[in-house]
GROMACS .gro file of N, CA and C in nm:
model
  522
    1UNK      N    1   3.125  -2.459  -0.879
    1UNK     CA    2   2.989  -2.500  -0.852
    1UNK      C    3   2.947  -2.460  -0.711
    2UNK      N    4   3.039  -2.469  -0.615
    2UNK     CA    5   3.006  -2.434  -0.477
    2UNK      C    6   2.965  -2.287  -0.469
    3UNK      N    7   3.038  -2.199  -0.538
    3UNK     CA    8   3.005  -2.057  -0.537
    3UNK      C    9   2.868  -2.033  -0.598
    4UNK      N   10   2.835  -2.105  -0.705
    4UNK     CA   11   2.703  -2.090  -0.768
    4UNK      C   12   2.594  -2.135  -0.672
    5UNK      N   13   2.615  -2.245  -0.601
    5UNK     CA   14   2.516  -2.294  -0.504
    5UNK      C   15   2.499  -2.195  -0.390
    6UNK      N   16   2.609  -2.137  -0.342
    6UNK     CA   17   2.601  -2.037  -0.236
    6UNK      C   18   2.525  -1.915  -0.285
    7UNK      N   19   2.549  -1.874  -0.409
    7UNK     CA   20   2.477  -1.761  -0.465
    7UNK      C   21   2.328  -1.791  -0.475
    8UNK      N   22   2.294  -1.912  -0.514
    8UNK     CA   23   2.153  -1.952  -0.524
    8UNK      C   24   2.086  -1.944  -0.388
    9UNK      N   25   2.151  -1.997  -0.285
    9UNK     CA   26   2.095  -1.994  -0.151
    9UNK      C   27   2.083  -1.849  -0.104
   10UNK      N   28   2.186  -1.768  -0.130
   10UNK     CA   29   2.183  -1.629  -0.091
   10UNK      C   30   2.067  -1.556  -0.160
   11UNK      N   31   2.049  -1.580  -0.291
   11UNK     CA   32   1.939  -1.515  -0.362
   11UNK      C   33   1.804  -1.559  -0.305
   12UNK      N   34   1.793  -1.686  -0.269
   12UNK     CA   35   1.670  -1.734  -0.206
   12UNK      C   36   1.643  -1.660  -0.077
   13UNK      N   37   1.747  -1.641   0.001
   13UNK     CA   38   1.734  -1.568   0.128
   13UNK      C   39   1.695  -1.423   0.104
   14UNK      N   40   1.759  -1.359   0.005
   14UNK     CA   41   1.727  -1.220  -0.027
   14UNK      C   42   1.580  -1.209  -0.069
   15UNK      N   43   1.536  -1.301  -0.154
   15UNK     CA   44   1.396  -1.297  -0.197
   15UNK      C   45   1.302  -1.318  -0.081
   16UNK      N   46   1.334  -1.413   0.005
   16UNK     CA   47   1.250  -1.438   0.122
   16UNK      C   48   1.242  -1.314   0.208
   17UNK      N   49   1.356  -1.254   0.236
   17UNK     CA   50   1.357  -1.135   0.320
   17UNK      C   51   1.289  -1.017   0.251
   18UNK      N   52   1.298  -1.009   0.120
   18UNK     CA   53   1.234  -0.900   0.047
   18UNK      C   54   1.082  -0.904   0.060
   19UNK      N   55   1.029  -1.025   0.067
   19UNK     CA   56   0.883  -1.039   0.074
   19UNK      C   57   0.830  -1.044   0.216
   20UNK      N   58   0.917  -1.047   0.315
   20UNK     CA   59   0.872  -1.051   0.454
   20UNK      C   60   0.789  -0.927   0.487
   21UNK      N   61   0.837  -0.811   0.444
   21UNK     CA   62   0.762  -0.689   0.470
   21UNK      C   63   0.624  -0.693   0.407
   22UNK      N   64   0.615  -0.750   0.289
   22UNK     CA   65   0.486  -0.762   0.222
   22UNK      C   66   0.394  -0.852   0.302
   23UNK      N   67   0.448  -0.964   0.347
   23UNK     CA   68   0.366  -1.059   0.422
   23UNK      C   69   0.319  -1.002   0.554
   24UNK      N   70   0.406  -0.927   0.619
   24UNK     CA   71   0.365  -0.865   0.745
   24UNK      C   72   0.256  -0.763   0.718
   25UNK      N   73   0.272  -0.687   0.609
   25UNK     CA   74   0.170  -0.589   0.572
   25UNK      C   75   0.038  -0.654   0.534
   26UNK      N   76   0.045  -0.767   0.467
   26UNK     CA   77  -0.076  -0.836   0.425
   26UNK      C   78  -0.134  -0.920   0.537
   27UNK      N   79  -0.051  -0.953   0.634
   27UNK     CA   80  -0.095  -1.036   0.745
   27UNK      C   81  -0.066  -1.182   0.718
   28UNK      N   82  -0.005  -1.245   0.813
   28UNK     CA   83   0.020  -1.388   0.804
   28UNK      C   84  -0.099  -1.460   0.863
   29UNK      N   85  -0.105  -1.589   0.841
   29UNK     CA   86  -0.213  -1.666   0.899
   29UNK      C   87  -0.190  -1.680   1.048
   30UNK      N   88  -0.297  -1.710   1.120
   30UNK     CA   89  -0.286  -1.732   1.263
   30UNK      C   90  -0.328  -1.874   1.292
   31UNK      N   91  -0.257  -1.935   1.383
   31UNK     CA   92  -0.285  -2.072   1.420
   31UNK      C   93  -0.273  -2.082   1.571
   32UNK      N   94  -0.383  -2.109   1.638
   32UNK     CA   95  -0.385  -2.118   1.785
   32UNK      C   96  -0.329  -1.992   1.849
   33UNK      N   97  -0.362  -1.874   1.793
   33UNK     CA   98  -0.319  -1.748   1.849
   33UNK      C   99  -0.176  -1.709   1.816
   34UNK      N  100  -0.108  -1.788   1.734
   34UNK     CA  101   0.030  -1.761   1.697
   34UNK      C  102   0.033  -1.717   1.551
   35UNK      N  103   0.107  -1.608   1.523
   35UNK     CA  104   0.125  -1.568   1.384
   35UNK      C  105   0.217  -1.668   1.316
   36UNK      N  106   0.175  -1.714   1.199
   36UNK     CA  107   0.249  -1.819   1.128
   36UNK      C  108   0.270  -1.777   0.983
   37UNK      N  109   0.392  -1.797   0.935
   37UNK     CA  110   0.425  -1.778   0.795
   37UNK      C  111   0.443  -1.917   0.737
   38UNK      N  112   0.354  -1.955   0.646
   38UNK     CA  113   0.360  -2.089   0.586
   38UNK      C  114   0.436  -2.081   0.453
   39UNK      N  115   0.535  -2.168   0.440
   39UNK     CA  116   0.618  -2.169   0.320
   39UNK      C  117   0.620  -2.310   0.263
   40UNK      N  118   0.594  -2.322   0.134
   40UNK     CA  119   0.602  -2.451   0.064
   40UNK      C  120   0.730  -2.455  -0.017
   41UNK      N  121   0.813  -2.555   0.011
   41UNK     CA  122   0.944  -2.567  -0.053
   41UNK      C  123   0.960  -2.704  -0.117
   42UNK      N  124   1.060  -2.715  -0.204
   42UNK     CA  125   1.094  -2.843  -0.265
   42UNK      C  126   1.151  -2.936  -0.159
   43UNK      N  127   1.138  -3.064  -0.181
   43UNK     CA  128   1.190  -3.164  -0.088
   43UNK      C  129   1.341  -3.146  -0.066
   44UNK      N  130   1.412  -3.103  -0.170
   44UNK     CA  131   1.556  -3.082  -0.160
   44UNK      C  132   1.593  -2.969  -0.066
   45UNK      N  133   1.497  -2.884  -0.031
   45UNK     CA  134   1.524  -2.769   0.055
   45UNK      C  135   1.513  -2.802   0.204
   46UNK      N  136   1.475  -2.924   0.236
   46UNK     CA  137   1.459  -2.961   0.378
   46UNK      C  138   1.588  -2.928   0.453
   47UNK      N  139   1.574  -2.857   0.562
   47UNK     CA  140   1.682  -2.814   0.652
   47UNK      C  141   1.772  -2.704   0.595
   48UNK      N  142   1.756  -2.667   0.470
   48UNK     CA  143   1.843  -2.566   0.408
   48UNK      C  144   1.825  -2.428   0.470
   49UNK      N  145   1.704  -2.393   0.506
   49UNK     CA  146   1.675  -2.258   0.555
   49UNK      C  147   1.643  -2.253   0.704
   50UNK      N  148   1.670  -2.358   0.777
   50UNK     CA  149   1.634  -2.363   0.919
   50UNK      C  150   1.690  -2.246   0.999
   51UNK      N  151   1.818  -2.213   0.978
   51UNK     CA  152   1.879  -2.101   1.051
   51UNK      C  153   1.812  -1.969   1.016
   52UNK      N  154   1.780  -1.950   0.889
   52UNK     CA  155   1.713  -1.828   0.845
   52UNK      C  156   1.573  -1.819   0.907
   53UNK      N  157   1.501  -1.931   0.909
   53UNK     CA  158   1.367  -1.933   0.969
   53UNK      C  159   1.375  -1.899   1.118
   54UNK      N  160   1.473  -1.956   1.188
   54UNK     CA  161   1.488  -1.929   1.331
   54UNK      C  162   1.518  -1.780   1.355
   55UNK      N  163   1.604  -1.722   1.273
   55UNK     CA  164   1.636  -1.580   1.284
   55UNK      C  165   1.511  -1.496   1.259
   56UNK      N  166   1.436  -1.531   1.155
   56UNK     CA  167   1.312  -1.458   1.123
   56UNK      C  168   1.215  -1.464   1.241
   57UNK      N  169   1.196  -1.580   1.299
   57UNK     CA  170   1.105  -1.597   1.413
   57UNK      C  171   1.154  -1.516   1.532
   58UNK      N  172   1.284  -1.520   1.559
   58UNK     CA  173   1.339  -1.445   1.672
   58UNK      C  174   1.320  -1.295   1.654
   59UNK      N  175   1.332  -1.246   1.531
   59UNK     CA  176   1.323  -1.102   1.507
   59UNK      C  177   1.180  -1.052   1.493
   60UNK      N  178   1.089  -1.137   1.451
   60UNK     CA  179   0.952  -1.092   1.425
   60UNK      C  180   0.848  -1.151   1.518
   61UNK      N  181   0.879  -1.263   1.581
   61UNK     CA  182   0.780  -1.333   1.663
   61UNK      C  183   0.685  -1.416   1.579
   62UNK      N  184   0.707  -1.420   1.448
   62UNK     CA  185   0.623  -1.496   1.357
   62UNK      C  186   0.687  -1.632   1.333
   63UNK      N  187   0.614  -1.737   1.363
   63UNK     CA  188   0.666  -1.873   1.345
   63UNK      C  189   0.663  -1.912   1.197
   64UNK      N  190   0.769  -1.976   1.150
   64UNK     CA  191   0.776  -2.024   1.013
   64UNK      C  192   0.744  -2.173   1.014
   65UNK      N  193   0.647  -2.211   0.930
   65UNK     CA  194   0.614  -2.352   0.914
   65UNK      C  195   0.630  -2.387   0.767
   66UNK      N  196   0.724  -2.474   0.741
   66UNK     CA  197   0.754  -2.512   0.603
   66UNK      C  198   0.704  -2.653   0.575
   67UNK      N  199   0.650  -2.669   0.454
   67UNK     CA  200   0.618  -2.802   0.404
   67UNK      C  201   0.716  -2.829   0.291
   68UNK      N  202   0.751  -2.954   0.274
   68UNK     CA  203   0.853  -2.990   0.176
   68UNK      C  204   0.800  -3.096   0.080
   69UNK      N  205   0.805  -3.064  -0.049
   69UNK     CA  206   0.772  -3.162  -0.151
   69UNK      C  207   0.624  -3.194  -0.165
   70UNK      N  208   0.538  -3.111  -0.109
   70UNK     CA  209   0.394  -3.139  -0.119
   70UNK      C  210   0.338  -3.077  -0.247
   71UNK      N  211   0.228  -3.131  -0.295
   71UNK     CA  212   0.160  -3.078  -0.412
   71UNK      C  213   0.092  -2.948  -0.370
   72UNK      N  214   0.150  -2.836  -0.410
   72UNK     CA  215   0.102  -2.705  -0.368
   72UNK      C  216  -0.042  -2.683  -0.411
   73UNK      N  217  -0.079  -2.732  -0.529
   73UNK     CA  218  -0.216  -2.712  -0.578
   73UNK      C  219  -0.318  -2.770  -0.481
   74UNK      N  220  -0.280  -2.874  -0.409
   74UNK     CA  221  -0.372  -2.935  -0.311
   74UNK      C  222  -0.379  -2.855  -0.182
   75UNK      N  223  -0.283  -2.767  -0.159
   75UNK     CA  224  -0.283  -2.685  -0.038
   75UNK      C  225  -0.361  -2.555  -0.056
   76UNK      N  226  -0.375  -2.509  -0.181
   76UNK     CA  227  -0.444  -2.382  -0.208
   76UNK      C  228  -0.589  -2.395  -0.162
   77UNK      N  229  -0.633  -2.294  -0.086
   77UNK     CA  230  -0.770  -2.292  -0.037
   77UNK      C  231  -0.793  -2.373   0.090
   78UNK      N  232  -0.687  -2.431   0.145
   78UNK     CA  233  -0.700  -2.508   0.269
   78UNK      C  234  -0.642  -2.428   0.385
   79UNK      N  235  -0.656  -2.480   0.503
   79UNK     CA  236  -0.600  -2.416   0.622
   79UNK      C  237  -0.448  -2.408   0.613
   80UNK      N  238  -0.386  -2.497   0.537
   80UNK     CA  239  -0.241  -2.501   0.524
   80UNK      C  240  -0.191  -2.430   0.399
   81UNK      N  241  -0.273  -2.346   0.338
   81UNK     CA  242  -0.231  -2.274   0.217
   81UNK      C  243  -0.105  -2.193   0.247
   82UNK      N  244  -0.002  -2.206   0.163
   82UNK     CA  245   0.123  -2.133   0.189
   82UNK      C  246   0.113  -1.985   0.160
   83UNK      N  247   0.188  -1.907   0.238
   83UNK     CA  248   0.201  -1.763   0.213
   83UNK      C  249   0.309  -1.739   0.108
   84UNK      N  250   0.413  -1.823   0.109
   84UNK     CA  251   0.521  -1.821   0.012
   84UNK      C  252   0.537  -1.961  -0.042
   85UNK      N  253   0.571  -1.973  -0.169
   85UNK     CA  254   0.596  -2.106  -0.222
   85UNK      C  255   0.708  -2.104  -0.324
   86UNK      N  256   0.776  -2.216  -0.331
   86UNK     CA  257   0.879  -2.236  -0.431
   86UNK      C  258   0.827  -2.346  -0.521
   87UNK      N  259   0.813  -2.314  -0.648
   87UNK     CA  260   0.755  -2.409  -0.741
   87UNK      C  261   0.821  -2.394  -0.877
   88UNK      N  262   0.776  -2.469  -0.972
   88UNK     CA  263   0.833  -2.460  -1.106
   88UNK      C  264   0.755  -2.361  -1.190
   89UNK      N  265   0.818  -2.317  -1.299
   89UNK     CA  266   0.751  -2.224  -1.389
   89UNK      C  267   0.629  -2.288  -1.454
   90UNK      N  268   0.626  -2.419  -1.459
   90UNK     CA  269   0.518  -2.491  -1.526
   90UNK      C  270   0.382  -2.461  -1.463
   91UNK      N  271   0.376  -2.445  -1.332
   91UNK     CA  272   0.247  -2.431  -1.265
   91UNK      C  273   0.203  -2.286  -1.246
   92UNK      N  274   0.286  -2.190  -1.281
   92UNK     CA  275   0.253  -2.049  -1.256
   92UNK      C  276   0.122  -2.011  -1.326
   93UNK      N  277   0.107  -2.044  -1.452
   93UNK     CA  278  -0.016  -2.008  -1.524
   93UNK      C  279  -0.140  -2.072  -1.462
   94UNK      N  280  -0.131  -2.197  -1.425
   94UNK     CA  281  -0.248  -2.265  -1.369
   94UNK      C  282  -0.282  -2.213  -1.230
   95UNK      N  283  -0.185  -2.153  -1.160
   95UNK     CA  284  -0.208  -2.104  -1.024
   95UNK      C  285  -0.226  -1.952  -1.018
   96UNK      N  286  -0.230  -1.886  -1.133
   96UNK     CA  287  -0.231  -1.739  -1.137
   96UNK      C  288  -0.335  -1.679  -1.044
   97UNK      N  289  -0.454  -1.734  -1.041
   97UNK     CA  290  -0.560  -1.675  -0.959
   97UNK      C  291  -0.531  -1.685  -0.809
   98UNK      N  292  -0.441  -1.773  -0.771
   98UNK     CA  293  -0.406  -1.790  -0.630
   98UNK      C  294  -0.278  -1.715  -0.593
   99UNK      N  295  -0.210  -1.658  -0.692
   99UNK     CA  296  -0.081  -1.594  -0.667
   99UNK      C  297  -0.095  -1.442  -0.658
  100UNK      N  298  -0.007  -1.382  -0.583
  100UNK     CA  299  -0.004  -1.237  -0.565
  100UNK      C  300   0.076  -1.175  -0.679
  101UNK      N  301   0.024  -1.070  -0.738
  101UNK     CA  302   0.093  -0.997  -0.843
  101UNK      C  303   0.208  -0.918  -0.780
  102UNK      N  304   0.330  -0.953  -0.814
  102UNK     CA  305   0.449  -0.893  -0.754
  102UNK      C  306   0.504  -0.773  -0.830
  103UNK      N  307   0.441  -0.737  -0.941
  103UNK     CA  308   0.496  -0.635  -1.031
  103UNK      C  309   0.530  -0.504  -0.959
  104UNK      N  310   0.437  -0.449  -0.884
  104UNK     CA  311   0.461  -0.321  -0.816
  104UNK      C  312   0.564  -0.334  -0.705
  105UNK      N  313   0.560  -0.446  -0.632
  105UNK     CA  314   0.658  -0.467  -0.526
  105UNK      C  315   0.800  -0.471  -0.583
  106UNK      N  316   0.815  -0.540  -0.694
  106UNK     CA  317   0.946  -0.550  -0.758
  106UNK      C  318   0.989  -0.413  -0.809
  107UNK      N  319   0.895  -0.338  -0.868
  107UNK     CA  320   0.927  -0.205  -0.921
  107UNK      C  321   0.972  -0.110  -0.809
  108UNK      N  322   0.919  -0.129  -0.689
  108UNK     CA  323   0.951  -0.042  -0.576
  108UNK      C  324   1.068  -0.092  -0.491
  109UNK      N  325   1.130  -0.201  -0.530
  109UNK     CA  326   1.243  -0.257  -0.455
  109UNK      C  327   1.370  -0.242  -0.537
  110UNK      N  328   1.456  -0.146  -0.502
  110UNK     CA  329   1.576  -0.120  -0.583
  110UNK      C  330   1.669  -0.241  -0.597
  111UNK      N  331   1.668  -0.332  -0.501
  111UNK     CA  332   1.759  -0.447  -0.507
  111UNK      C  333   1.712  -0.554  -0.605
  112UNK      N  334   1.587  -0.545  -0.652
  112UNK     CA  335   1.533  -0.644  -0.744
  112UNK      C  336   1.513  -0.583  -0.882
  113UNK      N  337   1.560  -0.654  -0.983
  113UNK     CA  338   1.542  -0.609  -1.120
  113UNK      C  339   1.516  -0.730  -1.210
  114UNK      N  340   1.401  -0.735  -1.276
  114UNK     CA  341   1.372  -0.847  -1.366
  114UNK      C  342   1.478  -0.864  -1.474
  115UNK      N  343   1.548  -0.756  -1.510
  115UNK     CA  344   1.652  -0.764  -1.613
  115UNK      C  345   1.773  -0.845  -1.566
  116UNK      N  346   1.784  -0.869  -1.437
  116UNK     CA  347   1.896  -0.948  -1.383
  116UNK      C  348   1.876  -1.098  -1.405
  117UNK      N  349   1.759  -1.137  -1.451
  117UNK     CA  350   1.726  -1.278  -1.469
  117UNK      C  351   1.725  -1.315  -1.618
  118UNK      N  352   1.733  -1.441  -1.647
  118UNK     CA  353   1.729  -1.490  -1.785
  118UNK      C  354   1.592  -1.456  -1.844
  119UNK      N  355   1.590  -1.387  -1.958
  119UNK     CA  356   1.463  -1.341  -2.016
  119UNK      C  357   1.358  -1.452  -2.036
  120UNK      N  358   1.399  -1.568  -2.083
  120UNK     CA  359   1.300  -1.674  -2.106
  120UNK      C  360   1.239  -1.725  -1.976
  121UNK      N  361   1.317  -1.722  -1.867
  121UNK     CA  362   1.263  -1.762  -1.737
  121UNK      C  363   1.162  -1.657  -1.690
  122UNK      N  364   1.198  -1.530  -1.702
  122UNK     CA  365   1.105  -1.423  -1.660
  122UNK      C  366   0.978  -1.426  -1.744
  123UNK      N  367   0.991  -1.461  -1.872
  123UNK     CA  368   0.872  -1.470  -1.958
  123UNK      C  369   0.776  -1.577  -1.906
  124UNK      N  370   0.831  -1.687  -1.855
  124UNK     CA  371   0.747  -1.794  -1.802
  124UNK      C  372   0.680  -1.754  -1.671
  125UNK      N  373   0.735  -1.655  -1.601
  125UNK     CA  374   0.680  -1.611  -1.472
  125UNK      C  375   0.596  -1.485  -1.485
  126UNK      N  376   0.580  -1.438  -1.608
  126UNK     CA  377   0.506  -1.315  -1.636
  126UNK      C  378   0.383  -1.350  -1.719
  127UNK      N  379   0.268  -1.302  -1.674
  127UNK     CA  380   0.143  -1.327  -1.744
  127UNK      C  381   0.077  -1.192  -1.770
  128UNK      N  382   0.046  -1.164  -1.894
  128UNK     CA  383  -0.016  -1.037  -1.933
  128UNK      C  384   0.060  -0.917  -1.878
  129UNK      N  385   0.193  -0.924  -1.884
  129UNK     CA  386   0.277  -0.814  -1.840
  129UNK      C  387   0.292  -0.801  -1.689
  130UNK      N  388   0.237  -0.893  -1.613
  130UNK     CA  389   0.243  -0.889  -1.467
  130UNK      C  390   0.331  -1.004  -1.417
  131UNK      N  391   0.418  -0.977  -1.321
  131UNK     CA  392   0.511  -1.077  -1.269
  131UNK      C  393   0.451  -1.145  -1.146
  132UNK      N  394   0.443  -1.277  -1.151
  132UNK     CA  395   0.382  -1.354  -1.042
  132UNK      C  396   0.482  -1.436  -0.962
  133UNK      N  397   0.608  -1.437  -1.003
  133UNK     CA  398   0.711  -1.511  -0.929
  133UNK      C  399   0.848  -1.464  -0.975
  134UNK      N  400   0.947  -1.492  -0.893
  134UNK     CA  401   1.086  -1.467  -0.929
  134UNK      C  402   1.163  -1.597  -0.917
  135UNK      N  403   1.259  -1.620  -1.005
  135UNK     CA  404   1.335  -1.745  -0.998
  135UNK      C  405   1.435  -1.742  -0.881
  136UNK      N  406   1.450  -1.857  -0.818
  136UNK     CA  407   1.552  -1.872  -0.714
  136UNK      C  408   1.662  -1.966  -0.760
  137UNK      N  409   1.631  -2.048  -0.860
  137UNK     CA  410   1.729  -2.144  -0.910
  137UNK      C  411   1.682  -2.196  -1.044
  138UNK      N  412   1.773  -2.263  -1.111
  138UNK     CA  413   1.741  -2.326  -1.239
  138UNK      C  414   1.793  -2.468  -1.231
  139UNK      N  415   1.717  -2.563  -1.282
  139UNK     CA  416   1.768  -2.699  -1.285
  139UNK      C  417   1.737  -2.762  -1.420
  140UNK      N  418   1.803  -2.870  -1.446
  140UNK     CA  419   1.782  -2.945  -1.569
  140UNK      C  420   1.735  -3.084  -1.531
  141UNK      N  421   1.612  -3.115  -1.564
  141UNK     CA  422   1.558  -3.247  -1.530
  141UNK      C  423   1.620  -3.354  -1.618
  142UNK      N  424   1.630  -3.325  -1.745
  142UNK     CA  425   1.691  -3.418  -1.840
  142UNK      C  426   1.786  -3.340  -1.928
  143UNK      N  427   1.897  -3.402  -1.962
  143UNK     CA  428   1.992  -3.337  -2.050
  143UNK      C  429   2.035  -3.436  -2.156
  144UNK      N  430   2.011  -3.398  -2.280
  144UNK     CA  431   2.055  -3.479  -2.393
  144UNK      C  432   2.169  -3.405  -2.461
  145UNK      N  433   2.267  -3.477  -2.509
  145UNK     CA  434   2.374  -3.411  -2.583
  145UNK      C  435   2.414  -3.499  -2.701
  146UNK      N  436   2.464  -3.433  -2.804
  146UNK     CA  437   2.502  -3.498  -2.928
  146UNK      C  438   2.650  -3.537  -2.918
  147UNK      N  439   2.676  -3.666  -2.901
  147UNK     CA  440   2.813  -3.713  -2.885
  147UNK      C  441   2.899  -3.678  -3.007
  148UNK      N  442   2.840  -3.676  -3.127
  148UNK     CA  443   2.916  -3.642  -3.246
  148UNK      C  444   2.972  -3.500  -3.239
  149UNK      N  445   2.893  -3.406  -3.183
  149UNK     CA  446   2.941  -3.269  -3.168
  149UNK      C  447   3.056  -3.261  -3.069
  150UNK      N  448   3.045  -3.338  -2.961
  150UNK     CA  449   3.154  -3.339  -2.863
  150UNK      C  450   3.279  -3.401  -2.924
  151UNK      N  451   3.260  -3.509  -3.000
  151UNK     CA  452   3.375  -3.574  -3.065
  151UNK      C  453   3.442  -3.479  -3.165
  152UNK      N  454   3.361  -3.407  -3.241
  152UNK     CA  455   3.415  -3.316  -3.343
  152UNK      C  456   3.488  -3.197  -3.280
  153UNK      N  457   3.452  -3.163  -3.157
  153UNK     CA  458   3.512  -3.048  -3.089
  153UNK      C  459   3.605  -3.089  -2.976
  154UNK      N  460   3.648  -3.214  -2.978
  154UNK     CA  461   3.726  -3.268  -2.865
  154UNK      C  462   3.849  -3.183  -2.832
  155UNK      N  463   3.928  -3.145  -2.932
  155UNK     CA  464   4.049  -3.067  -2.904
  155UNK      C  465   4.016  -2.932  -2.842
  156UNK      N  466   3.918  -2.863  -2.897
  156UNK     CA  467   3.879  -2.732  -2.843
  156UNK      C  468   3.824  -2.745  -2.701
  157UNK      N  469   3.747  -2.851  -2.674
  157UNK     CA  470   3.693  -2.873  -2.540
  157UNK      C  471   3.805  -2.901  -2.440
  158UNK      N  472   3.899  -2.984  -2.478
  158UNK     CA  473   4.012  -3.014  -2.389
  158UNK      C  474   4.088  -2.886  -2.352
  159UNK      N  475   4.110  -2.801  -2.452
  159UNK     CA  476   4.181  -2.676  -2.425
  159UNK      C  477   4.098  -2.582  -2.338
  160UNK      N  478   3.970  -2.564  -2.373
  160UNK     CA  479   3.883  -2.472  -2.299
  160UNK      C  480   3.861  -2.516  -2.155
  161UNK      N  481   3.851  -2.647  -2.134
  161UNK     CA  482   3.824  -2.700  -2.000
  161UNK      C  483   3.949  -2.748  -1.928
  162UNK      N  484   4.064  -2.730  -1.993
  162UNK     CA  485   4.192  -2.772  -1.936
  162UNK      C  486   4.189  -2.920  -1.896
  163UNK      N  487   4.147  -3.003  -1.991
  163UNK     CA  488   4.136  -3.147  -1.968
  163UNK      C  489   4.258  -3.219  -2.024
  164UNK      N  490   4.306  -3.315  -1.948
  164UNK     CA  491   4.416  -3.398  -1.995
  164UNK      C  492   4.365  -3.502  -2.093
  165UNK      N  493   4.457  -3.578  -2.155
  165UNK     CA  494   4.418  -3.676  -2.257
  165UNK      C  495   4.335  -3.792  -2.201
  166UNK      N  496   4.345  -3.816  -2.071
  166UNK     CA  497   4.269  -3.927  -2.012
  166UNK      C  498   4.127  -3.886  -1.971
  167UNK      N  499   4.099  -3.757  -1.961
  167UNK     CA  500   3.969  -3.709  -1.917
  167UNK      C  501   3.868  -3.712  -2.031
  168UNK      N  502   3.744  -3.738  -1.994
  168UNK     CA  503   3.635  -3.741  -2.092
  168UNK      C  504   3.590  -3.598  -2.126
  169UNK      N  505   3.558  -3.576  -2.252
  169UNK     CA  506   3.505  -3.445  -2.292
  169UNK      C  507   3.353  -3.440  -2.280
  170UNK      N  508   3.292  -3.553  -2.249
  170UNK     CA  509   3.146  -3.558  -2.234
  170UNK      C  510   3.104  -3.498  -2.099
  171UNK      N  511   2.980  -3.449  -2.090
  171UNK     CA  512   2.931  -3.393  -1.961
  171UNK      C  513   2.948  -3.495  -1.847
  172UNK      N  514   2.992  -3.444  -1.733
  172UNK     CA  515   3.012  -3.525  -1.613
  172UNK      C  516   2.924  -3.473  -1.500
  173UNK      N  517   2.901  -3.553  -1.402
  173UNK     CA  518   2.818  -3.516  -1.289
  173UNK      C  519   2.874  -3.395  -1.215
  174UNK      N  520   3.007  -3.376  -1.218
  174UNK     CA  521   3.066  -3.263  -1.146
  174UNK      C  522   3.085  -3.140  -1.233
   0.00000   0.00000   0.00000
């Protein structure tokens, strides 16, 4: 799990860095004479990217201002509208008119390939053949499982997961 989490953070960093050139080309917002890159992130991301933001500011002179856990829809069209945002696939369609079409940028970036992502996730981020976001992570809000199926497959699960007789075959937090 630790390796998967590190990969997720690394992919987030790669995506952020991939779009930095775009943002510089498009222009960041200015606040009191300072160039500012506004990023909207999930509450769980608080402090996760601080070192990356500091490095970005040191290398570009552009200050990063992140908001955490705010309703992005309420920020659109305001002075605090984000240049980059991390959100769920659910809101992509409703926010399409406020989002930048990334299709050509992705096509011109050899390190990015939509085929590297889960097709159903990419379908949720693609509208009329145009890509408006890339996934940085996947989560499960709710998980239901059929205990009868786990019971019926107990021996196979124990073998596949290398579980002893005292361990539960049901999903665990770890």
